Amino acid sequence: MTSGEGPVFQISFMSRTARTYRDTLAANKALYSDFALALLDEGVLVLPDGRWYISTAHQDGDINAPSQP
């Protein structure tokens, strides 16, 4: 599930839509941790709390660029 507005959003692994902050506390933190580690293996560093930011400074070439060894 994703929640948020504009360029800031949060990814939570849960079976139902969160309506309040307390609802988000029921998210599967272990699954998100596995997800974050899999992304790290691909060269993508994410915040451990599930927050994501989209930047207009990124262009298609930045997004599609191969990761550095």
GROMACS .gro file of N, CA and C in nm:
model
  207
    1MET      N    1   0.083  -0.116   0.000
    1MET     CA    2   0.000   0.000   0.000
    1MET      C    3   0.089   0.123   0.000
    2THR      N    4   0.047   0.225  -0.071
    2THR     CA    5   0.118   0.352  -0.066
    2THR      C    6   0.022   0.458  -0.011
    3SER      N    7   0.078   0.554   0.058
    3SER     CA    8  -0.001   0.667   0.107
    3SER      C    9   0.086   0.791   0.100
    4GLY      N   10   0.022   0.905   0.093
    4GLY     CA   11   0.095   1.031   0.086
    4GLY      C   12   0.041   1.119  -0.024
    5GLU      N   13   0.100   1.237  -0.033
    5GLU     CA   14   0.057   1.331  -0.135
    5GLU      C   15   0.177   1.398  -0.198
    6GLY      N   16   0.162   1.431  -0.325
    6GLY     CA   17   0.269   1.501  -0.393
    6GLY      C   18   0.395   1.416  -0.403
    7PRO      N   19   0.510   1.478  -0.386
    7PRO     CA   20   0.636   1.406  -0.407
    7PRO      C   21   0.680   1.321  -0.287
    8VAL      N   22   0.601   1.318  -0.180
    8VAL     CA   23   0.638   1.240  -0.061
    8VAL      C   24   0.532   1.133  -0.040
    9PHE      N   25   0.576   1.008  -0.031
    9PHE     CA   26   0.482   0.900  -0.006
    9PHE      C   27   0.548   0.794   0.080
   10GLN      N   28   0.467   0.702   0.129
   10GLN     CA   29   0.518   0.595   0.213
   10GLN      C   30   0.468   0.462   0.158
   11ILE      N   31   0.555   0.363   0.162
   11ILE     CA   32   0.519   0.227   0.122
   11ILE      C   33   0.506   0.144   0.249
   12SER      N   34   0.392   0.077   0.262
   12SER     CA   35   0.367  -0.010   0.376
   12SER      C   36   0.314  -0.143   0.325
   13PHE      N   37   0.363  -0.252   0.380
   13PHE     CA   38   0.311  -0.383   0.345
   13PHE      C   39   0.207  -0.421   0.449
   14MET      N   40   0.080  -0.415   0.408
   14MET     CA   41  -0.030  -0.446   0.499
   14MET      C   42  -0.150  -0.495   0.419
   15SER      N   43  -0.240  -0.564   0.486
   15SER     CA   44  -0.352  -0.627   0.416
   15SER      C   45  -0.470  -0.532   0.394
   16ARG      N   46  -0.475  -0.420   0.464
   16ARG     CA   47  -0.586  -0.326   0.445
   16ARG      C   48  -0.532  -0.183   0.437
   17THR      N   49  -0.612  -0.096   0.384
   17THR     CA   50  -0.574   0.044   0.369
   17THR      C   51  -0.567   0.113   0.505
   18ALA      N   52  -0.459   0.183   0.528
   18ALA     CA   53  -0.444   0.259   0.652
   18ALA      C   54  -0.528   0.386   0.644
   19ARG      N   55  -0.600   0.412   0.749
   19ARG     CA   56  -0.682   0.534   0.756
   19ARG      C   57  -0.621   0.635   0.855
   20THR      N   58  -0.542   0.586   0.951
   20THR     CA   59  -0.482   0.672   1.052
   20THR      C   60  -0.336   0.631   1.069
   21TYR      N   61  -0.262   0.715   1.141
   21TYR     CA   62  -0.123   0.682   1.171
   21TYR      C   63  -0.114   0.550   1.246
   22ARG      N   64  -0.204   0.529   1.341
   22ARG     CA   65  -0.203   0.403   1.418
   22ARG      C   66  -0.217   0.282   1.327
   23ASP      N   67  -0.298   0.295   1.222
   23ASP     CA   68  -0.314   0.185   1.127
   23ASP      C   69  -0.181   0.147   1.064
   24THR      N   70  -0.096   0.247   1.035
   24THR     CA   71   0.032   0.219   0.970
   24THR      C   72   0.127   0.141   1.061
   25LEU      N   73   0.103   0.147   1.191
   25LEU     CA   74   0.189   0.074   1.285
   25LEU      C   75   0.172  -0.077   1.272
   26ALA      N   76   0.064  -0.120   1.208
   26ALA     CA   77   0.039  -0.263   1.189
   26ALA      C   78   0.107  -0.318   1.063
   27ALA      N   79   0.179  -0.234   0.992
   27ALA     CA   80   0.246  -0.278   0.868
   27ALA      C   81   0.350  -0.385   0.898
   28ASN      N   82   0.374  -0.470   0.799
   28ASN     CA   83   0.472  -0.577   0.811
   28ASN      C   84   0.613  -0.519   0.792
   29LYS      N   85   0.678  -0.486   0.901
   29LYS     CA   86   0.810  -0.423   0.897
   29LYS      C   87   0.917  -0.518   0.845
   30ALA      N   88   0.905  -0.646   0.875
   30ALA     CA   89   1.003  -0.744   0.827
   30ALA      C   90   0.998  -0.755   0.675
   31LEU      N   91   0.878  -0.753   0.618
   31LEU     CA   92   0.865  -0.760   0.473
   31LEU      C   93   0.923  -0.635   0.407
   32TYR      N   94   0.897  -0.518   0.466
   32TYR     CA   95   0.956  -0.396   0.411
   32TYR      C   96   1.108  -0.401   0.419
   33SER      N   97   1.162  -0.455   0.527
   33SER     CA   98   1.307  -0.467   0.542
   33SER      C   99   1.364  -0.558   0.433
   34ASP      N  100   1.298  -0.669   0.406
   34ASP     CA  101   1.341  -0.758   0.297
   34ASP      C  102   1.337  -0.686   0.163
   35PHE      N  103   1.231  -0.609   0.141
   35PHE     CA  104   1.215  -0.530   0.018
   35PHE      C  105   1.329  -0.430   0.005
   36ALA      N  106   1.360  -0.358   0.113
   36ALA     CA  107   1.467  -0.258   0.112
   36ALA      C  108   1.602  -0.323   0.085
   37LEU      N  109   1.627  -0.440   0.143
   37LEU     CA  110   1.753  -0.511   0.120
   37LEU      C  111   1.764  -0.558  -0.025
   38ALA      N  112   1.653  -0.604  -0.082
   38ALA     CA  113   1.654  -0.646  -0.223
   38ALA      C  114   1.684  -0.527  -0.314
   39LEU      N  115   1.626  -0.411  -0.282
   39LEU     CA  116   1.657  -0.291  -0.360
   39LEU      C  117   1.803  -0.251  -0.344
   40LEU      N  118   1.856  -0.263  -0.224
   40LEU     CA  119   1.996  -0.231  -0.200
   40LEU      C  120   2.087  -0.321  -0.282
   41ASP      N  121   2.051  -0.448  -0.295
   41ASP     CA  122   2.127  -0.540  -0.380
   41ASP      C  123   2.131  -0.493  -0.525
   42GLU      N  124   2.029  -0.415  -0.565
   42GLU     CA  125   2.021  -0.361  -0.701
   42GLU      C  126   2.078  -0.219  -0.711
   43GLY      N  127   2.135  -0.170  -0.601
   43GLY     CA  128   2.196  -0.037  -0.602
   43GLY      C  129   2.103   0.076  -0.565
   44VAL      N  130   1.986   0.044  -0.510
   44VAL     CA  131   1.889   0.147  -0.472
   44VAL      C  132   1.886   0.156  -0.319
   45LEU      N  133   1.922   0.272  -0.267
   45LEU     CA  134   1.919   0.295  -0.122
   45LEU      C  135   1.788   0.362  -0.086
   46VAL      N  136   1.715   0.302   0.008
   46VAL     CA  137   1.587   0.358   0.051
   46VAL      C  138   1.592   0.385   0.201
   47LEU      N  139   1.504   0.471   0.246
   47LEU     CA  140   1.494   0.500   0.390
   47LEU      C  141   1.432   0.380   0.462
   48PRO      N  142   1.480   0.348   0.581
   48PRO     CA  143   1.430   0.230   0.650
   48PRO      C  144   1.287   0.243   0.703
   49ASP      N  145   1.234   0.365   0.709
   49ASP     CA  146   1.098   0.381   0.764
   49ASP      C  147   0.989   0.381   0.657
   50GLY      N  148   1.025   0.362   0.531
   50GLY     CA  149   0.925   0.351   0.425
   50GLY      C  150   0.894   0.479   0.351
   51ARG      N  151   0.953   0.591   0.393
   51ARG     CA  152   0.928   0.718   0.323
   51ARG      C  153   1.006   0.723   0.193
   52TRP      N  154   0.943   0.777   0.090
   52TRP     CA  155   1.006   0.795  -0.040
   52TRP      C  156   0.982   0.938  -0.086
   53TYR      N  157   1.074   0.990  -0.165
   53TYR     CA  158   1.064   1.125  -0.219
   53TYR      C  159   1.089   1.120  -0.369
   54ILE      N  160   1.006   1.187  -0.444
   54ILE     CA  161   1.025   1.198  -0.588
   54ILE      C  162   1.078   1.338  -0.615
   55SER      N  163   1.181   1.346  -0.698
   55SER     CA  164   1.242   1.474  -0.727
   55SER      C  165   1.229   1.506  -0.876
   56THR      N  166   1.196   1.629  -0.906
   56THR     CA  167   1.190   1.672  -1.046
   56THR      C  168   1.330   1.694  -1.101
   57ALA      N  169   1.432   1.686  -1.015
   57ALA     CA  170   1.569   1.701  -1.062
   57ALA      C  171   1.614   1.577  -1.139
   58HIS      N  172   1.546   1.465  -1.119
   58HIS     CA  173   1.582   1.343  -1.193
   58HIS      C  174   1.522   1.349  -1.332
   59GLN      N  175   1.603   1.314  -1.430
   59GLN     CA  176   1.558   1.306  -1.567
   59GLN      C  177   1.556   1.159  -1.607
   60ASP      N  178   1.498   1.127  -1.722
   60ASP     CA  179   1.490   0.988  -1.767
   60ASP      C  180   1.626   0.922  -1.771
   61GLY      N  181   1.728   0.995  -1.813
   61GLY     CA  182   1.863   0.938  -1.821
   61GLY      C  183   1.917   0.900  -1.684
   62ASP      N  184   1.884   0.978  -1.581
   62ASP     CA  185   1.927   0.945  -1.445
   62ASP      C  186   1.860   0.818  -1.396
   63ILE      N  187   1.733   0.806  -1.422
   63ILE     CA  188   1.656   0.691  -1.375
   63ILE      C  189   1.697   0.564  -1.447
   64ASN      N  190   1.726   0.575  -1.576
   64ASN     CA  191   1.758   0.458  -1.658
   64ASN      C  192   1.907   0.424  -1.658
   65ALA      N  193   1.989   0.506  -1.594
   65ALA     CA  194   2.134   0.482  -1.593
   65ALA      C  195   2.166   0.353  -1.518
   66PRO      N  196   2.262   0.276  -1.569
   66PRO     CA  197   2.302   0.155  -1.497
   66PRO      C  198   2.368   0.190  -1.365
   67SER      N  199   2.351   0.103  -1.266
   67SER     CA  200   2.412   0.130  -1.135
   67SER      C  201   2.563   0.112  -1.145
   68GLN      N  202   2.632   0.184  -1.059
   68GLN     CA  203   2.779   0.176  -1.055
   68GLN      C  204   2.821   0.056  -0.973
   69PRO      N  205   2.930  -0.011  -1.012
   69PRO     CA  206   2.975  -0.128  -0.934
   69PRO      C  207   3.028  -0.089  -0.798
   0.00000   0.00000   0.00000
